[in-house]
CSV table of C-alpha atoms in Angstrom, one decimal:
chain,number,residue,atom,x,y,z
A,29,MET,CA,-16.2,-46.0,-39.6
A,30,LYS,CA,-18.2,-48.6,-38.4
A,31,GLU,CA,-15.9,-49.0,-35.2
A,32,LYS,CA,-16.2,-45.7,-33.9
A,33,VAL,CA,-20.1,-46.1,-34.8
A,34,SER,CA,-20.2,-49.1,-32.4
A,35,LYS,CA,-18.0,-47.5,-29.8
A,36,ILE,CA,-20.2,-44.5,-29.6
A,37,LYS,CA,-23.4,-46.8,-29.2
A,38,ASN,CA,-21.4,-49.0,-26.4
A,39,THR,CA,-20.7,-45.5,-24.5
A,40,ILE,CA,-24.4,-44.8,-24.6
A,41,GLN,CA,-25.7,-48.0,-23.5
A,42,TYR,CA,-23.0,-47.7,-20.7
A,43,ILE,CA,-24.4,-44.3,-19.8
A,44,LYS,CA,-27.7,-45.1,-19.7
A,45,LYS,CA,-27.1,-48.5,-17.5
A,46,ILE,CA,-25.3,-46.5,-14.7
A,47,TRP,CA,-28.1,-43.6,-14.8
A,48,LYS,CA,-30.3,-46.2,-13.8
A,49,ASN,CA,-28.7,-47.0,-11.0
A,50,PRO,CA,-29.5,-43.9,-8.2
A,51,ARG,CA,-26.2,-44.0,-6.6
A,52,ALA,CA,-24.4,-43.6,-9.6
A,53,ARG,CA,-26.5,-41.1,-11.2
A,54,GLY,CA,-26.4,-39.1,-7.7
A,55,GLY,CA,-22.7,-39.0,-8.2
A,56,ILE,CA,-23.0,-37.8,-11.4
A,57,VAL,CA,-25.3,-35.0,-10.6
A,58,LEU,CA,-22.9,-33.8,-8.0
A,59,GLY,CA,-19.9,-33.9,-10.0
A,60,ALA,CA,-21.6,-31.8,-12.8
A,61,TYR,CA,-22.2,-29.4,-10.0
A,62,PHE,CA,-18.5,-29.1,-8.8
A,63,LEU,CA,-17.7,-28.5,-12.5
A,64,PHE,CA,-20.6,-25.9,-13.1
A,65,PHE,CA,-19.2,-23.7,-9.8
A,66,LEU,CA,-15.4,-24.2,-10.4
A,67,PHE,CA,-16.2,-22.8,-13.7
A,68,ILE,CA,-17.9,-19.9,-12.0
A,69,ILE,CA,-15.3,-19.5,-9.3
A,70,ILE,CA,-12.6,-19.4,-12.2
A,71,SER,CA,-14.2,-16.7,-14.3
A,72,LEU,CA,-15.3,-14.9,-11.5
A,73,ARG,CA,-11.3,-14.9,-10.6
A,74,SER,CA,-10.0,-14.1,-14.0
A,75,ASN,CA,-12.5,-11.2,-14.1
A,76,SER,CA,-11.5,-9.6,-11.0
A,77,THR,CA,-7.7,-10.0,-12.0
A,78,ASN,CA,-8.3,-8.0,-15.1
A,79,ASN,CA,-10.2,-5.4,-13.5
A,80,ARG,CA,-7.8,-4.5,-11.2
A,81,THR,CA,-5.1,-4.7,-13.6
A,82,GLU,CA,-7.1,-2.0,-15.3
A,83,ILE,CA,-7.9,0.3,-12.5
A,84,GLU,CA,-4.2,-0.1,-11.0
A,85,LEU,CA,-2.8,1.7,-13.9
A,86,THR,CA,-3.0,5.1,-11.9
A,87,GLY,CA,-0.5,6.8,-14.8
A,88,ASN,CA,0.1,10.2,-14.5
A,89,LEU,CA,-1.1,12.3,-11.3
A,90,GLU,CA,-3.4,15.1,-11.2
A,91,PHE,CA,-1.7,16.7,-8.2
A,92,SER,CA,2.0,17.8,-8.0
A,93,LEU,CA,4.3,16.5,-5.6
A,94,GLU,CA,7.3,18.7,-6.8
A,95,LYS,CA,7.1,20.6,-3.5
A,96,ILE,CA,8.2,17.9,-1.7
A,97,LYS,CA,11.0,16.5,-4.1
A,98,GLN,CA,12.5,20.1,-3.9
A,99,ASN,CA,13.9,18.6,-0.1
A,100,ASN,CA,13.0,21.9,1.3
A,101,TYR,CA,9.6,21.8,3.8
A,102,HIS,CA,9.2,21.4,7.8
A,103,TYR,CA,7.2,18.0,8.2
A,104,LEU,CA,5.2,15.9,10.6
A,105,TYR,CA,5.5,12.4,10.8
A,106,ASN,CA,3.0,10.5,12.8
A,107,ILE,CA,2.7,6.5,13.1
A,108,SER,CA,-0.1,5.0,15.1
A,109,TYR,CA,0.9,1.4,14.9
A,110,ASN,CA,-1.7,-1.0,17.1
A,111,ASP,CA,-2.1,0.7,20.5
A,112,SER,CA,1.0,2.8,20.0
A,113,ASN,CA,2.2,6.4,18.9
A,114,VAL,CA,5.0,7.9,17.6
A,115,SER,CA,5.6,10.9,15.7
A,116,TYR,CA,8.6,12.5,14.2
A,117,GLU,CA,8.7,16.8,13.3
A,118,GLY,CA,11.3,18.3,11.9
A,119,ASP,CA,12.5,20.6,8.8
A,120,ARG,CA,14.6,19.1,5.8
A,121,TYR,CA,16.8,21.0,3.7
A,122,ASP,CA,18.8,19.5,0.9
A,123,GLN,CA,20.1,16.2,2.2
A,124,LYS,CA,19.3,17.4,6.0
A,125,GLU,CA,17.6,16.7,8.6
A,126,LEU,CA,16.8,18.1,12.1
A,127,PHE,CA,13.9,16.0,14.1
A,128,THR,CA,12.6,15.3,17.0
A,129,LYS,CA,10.9,11.9,17.9
A,130,THR,CA,8.6,11.7,20.7
A,131,ASN,CA,7.3,8.0,22.0
A,132,ASN,CA,5.3,8.0,25.4
A,133,GLN,CA,6.2,11.5,26.1
A,134,GLU,CA,9.8,11.2,25.6
A,135,ILE,CA,11.3,13.5,23.1
A,136,GLU,CA,14.7,12.9,21.7
A,137,ILE,CA,16.5,15.1,19.2
A,138,PHE,CA,18.2,13.8,15.8
A,139,TYR,CA,20.1,14.8,12.5
A,140,ASN,CA,20.2,13.3,9.2
A,141,TYR,CA,22.6,14.1,6.4
A,142,GLY,CA,22.1,11.6,3.4
A,143,GLY,CA,21.3,9.0,5.3
A,144,THR,CA,23.7,9.2,8.3
A,145,TYR,CA,22.1,9.3,11.5
A,146,LEU,CA,23.3,11.0,14.7
A,147,LYS,CA,21.3,11.0,17.9
A,148,ASN,CA,21.7,13.8,20.9
A,149,ILE,CA,22.5,12.0,23.5
A,150,ASN,CA,23.1,14.6,27.0
A,151,ASN,CA,24.6,17.3,24.5
A,152,VAL,CA,26.5,14.3,22.8
A,153,TRP,CA,26.1,13.8,18.7
A,154,SER,CA,26.4,9.7,18.4
A,155,LYS,CA,26.1,7.5,15.6
A,156,ILE,CA,22.9,5.5,15.2
A,157,GLU,CA,21.0,3.3,13.0
A,158,ASN,CA,17.5,4.8,11.1
A,159,PRO,CA,15.3,5.9,14.1
A,160,TYR,CA,12.4,6.0,11.8
A,161,LEU,CA,9.6,3.2,11.8
A,162,PHE,CA,8.1,2.5,8.7
A,163,SER,CA,11.0,4.7,6.8
A,164,GLN,CA,9.9,3.2,3.6
A,165,PHE,CA,6.7,4.7,3.4
A,166,ARG,CA,8.1,8.1,4.2
A,167,GLU,CA,10.2,8.5,0.9
A,168,ILE,CA,8.6,10.4,-1.6
A,169,GLN,CA,9.8,8.3,-4.2
A,170,ASN,CA,7.9,5.3,-2.7
A,171,ILE,CA,4.5,7.1,-2.2
A,172,GLU,CA,4.8,8.2,-5.7
A,173,GLU,CA,5.3,4.4,-6.7
A,174,ILE,CA,2.5,3.8,-4.5
A,175,LEU,CA,0.1,6.1,-6.1
A,176,GLN,CA,0.7,5.3,-9.5
A,177,ASN,CA,-0.5,1.7,-8.8
A,178,ALA,CA,-3.3,2.5,-6.6
A,179,TYR,CA,-6.7,3.4,-8.2
A,180,ASN,CA,-9.0,6.8,-7.2
A,181,GLU,CA,-12.2,6.0,-5.5
A,182,SER,CA,-13.2,9.5,-4.9
A,183,LYS,CA,-12.3,13.4,-5.5
A,184,THR,CA,-13.4,15.9,-3.0
A,185,GLU,CA,-13.4,19.9,-3.9
A,186,TYR,CA,-13.5,22.5,-1.2
A,187,SER,CA,-14.9,25.9,-1.4
A,188,ASP,CA,-11.1,26.8,-0.7
A,189,LYS,CA,-10.0,24.9,-3.6
A,190,ARG,CA,-8.4,22.2,-1.8
A,191,LEU,CA,-8.2,19.0,-2.7
A,192,VAL,CA,-9.0,15.5,-1.4
A,193,TYR,CA,-8.2,12.2,-2.8
A,194,THR,CA,-9.0,8.9,-1.6
A,195,TYR,CA,-7.2,5.9,-2.9
A,196,LYS,CA,-7.2,2.1,-2.8
A,197,ILE,CA,-3.9,0.2,-3.6
A,198,THR,CA,-3.4,-3.6,-3.3
A,199,THR,CA,-1.0,-4.9,-0.7
A,200,ASN,CA,0.2,-7.0,-4.0
A,201,SER,CA,1.1,-4.0,-5.1
A,202,ILE,CA,2.3,-2.7,-1.7
A,203,VAL,CA,4.7,-6.0,-1.5
A,204,LYS,CA,5.6,-5.6,-5.0
A,205,ILE,CA,6.8,-1.5,-4.5
A,206,ILE,CA,8.4,-2.0,-0.8
A,207,ASP,CA,9.4,-5.4,-0.6
A,208,LYS,CA,10.6,-5.9,-4.5
A,209,LYS,CA,8.4,-9.3,-4.4
A,210,ASN,CA,5.3,-10.7,-6.4
A,211,ILE,CA,2.7,-12.3,-4.5
A,212,ASP,CA,-1.1,-13.2,-5.3
A,213,ILE,CA,-3.1,-12.8,-2.4
A,214,ALA,CA,-7.1,-12.1,-1.9
A,215,ASP,CA,-6.7,-9.0,0.8
A,216,ILE,CA,-8.7,-5.6,2.2
A,217,PRO,CA,-7.4,-2.7,-0.1
A,218,ASN,CA,-5.0,-0.3,1.8
A,219,THR,CA,-6.1,3.2,1.4
A,220,LEU,CA,-4.4,6.6,1.0
A,221,ILE,CA,-5.9,9.8,1.5
A,222,LEU,CA,-3.8,13.0,0.0
A,223,THR,CA,-4.6,16.4,0.6
A,224,THR,CA,-3.7,19.7,-2.0
A,225,ASN,CA,-3.5,23.2,-1.3
A,226,SER,CA,-5.1,25.4,-3.8
A,227,ASN,CA,-2.3,24.4,-6.4
A,228,GLN,CA,-2.7,21.4,-6.3
A,229,GLU,CA,0.5,20.3,-4.4
A,230,VAL,CA,0.3,18.1,-1.7
A,231,GLU,CA,0.5,19.3,1.7
A,232,LYS,CA,-0.8,15.7,3.6
A,233,VAL,CA,-0.6,12.4,3.0
A,234,GLU,CA,-2.5,9.7,5.3
A,235,MET,CA,-2.0,5.7,4.8
A,236,ASP,CA,-3.9,2.9,6.5
A,237,LEU,CA,-2.0,0.0,5.7
A,238,SER,CA,-3.3,-2.3,8.2
A,239,SER,CA,-4.0,-5.2,5.4
A,240,TYR,CA,-0.2,-4.6,4.7
A,241,VAL,CA,1.4,-5.1,8.2
A,242,SER,CA,-1.1,-7.7,8.3
A,243,TYR,CA,0.1,-9.8,5.7
A,244,LYS,CA,3.8,-9.2,6.8
A,245,ASN,CA,3.3,-10.2,10.2
A,246,TYR,CA,0.8,-13.2,9.6
A,247,LYS,CA,-1.8,-11.3,12.1
A,248,ASN,CA,-4.6,-8.9,12.5
A,249,GLU,CA,-2.8,-5.5,12.7
A,250,ARG,CA,-3.1,-1.7,12.3
A,251,LEU,CA,-1.3,0.7,11.0
A,252,LYS,CA,-1.9,4.6,10.2
A,253,ILE,CA,0.7,7.1,8.8
A,254,ILE,CA,0.1,10.5,8.2
A,255,ILE,CA,3.0,12.7,6.7
A,256,THR,CA,2.2,16.8,7.2
A,257,TYR,CA,4.3,19.0,4.8
A,258,SER,CA,4.1,22.6,5.2
A,259,LYS,CA,6.5,25.9,5.0
A,260,PHE,CA,7.6,25.0,1.3
A,261,GLY,CA,10.7,26.6,0.1
A,262,GLU,CA,10.8,28.3,3.5
A,263,ILE,CA,13.6,26.6,5.5
A,264,GLU,CA,17.1,28.8,5.0
A,265,SER,CA,19.5,26.2,6.5
A,266,ILE,CA,20.5,23.4,9.0
A,267,GLU,CA,23.6,23.7,10.7
A,268,ASP,CA,25.8,20.4,11.1
A,269,PRO,CA,26.0,19.3,14.5
A,270,LYS,CA,29.0,20.4,16.7
């Protein structure tokens, strides 16, 4: 016990001796400030992570995606990537799609059956790779999962009962869903805007994914995707190419 008391007294005397030295005292003060601010930063980061985890769990969606899942509709899929614009327009019936791609006023015709794509070249259908840019973001399963991991920023109701929802989602969440990877970066959230009809059925999906593509390509890029759906249940059939 006496030895412990003696060690404590010696430690106190040593600290007093160091404290009398202005240079040493300055170092101690700077070290204390550093530890204080480090504690503040860690606490804020921890709180931010906890809050983000809570608000990302959107869970059940207020609107319906069922009409889209039934695979019978007309669609317009527009992509604005940096300074280029590409649009796809067509009909979907079950696993079939007949659509056009417009890029720099050049129009091409395509057919898709269950992921097998054909292109009309001089009236001859030739097998090709998937012609859709950023095709992961037009798959309704991915859209739904992205929405379930976003947080609702606002909701606006119009006089005709249409609703417009604005969501935010981190690049961390999108990378986990689309690329099947886990990352942890601080980023500007991506924006999602959904428009429904009076029956709360989604008719339009707008995505500003600039933060996501900037992370993917390690530079400042811009990506906006707009998908518009119409004529639900009105597409009677799509003929196979001959």
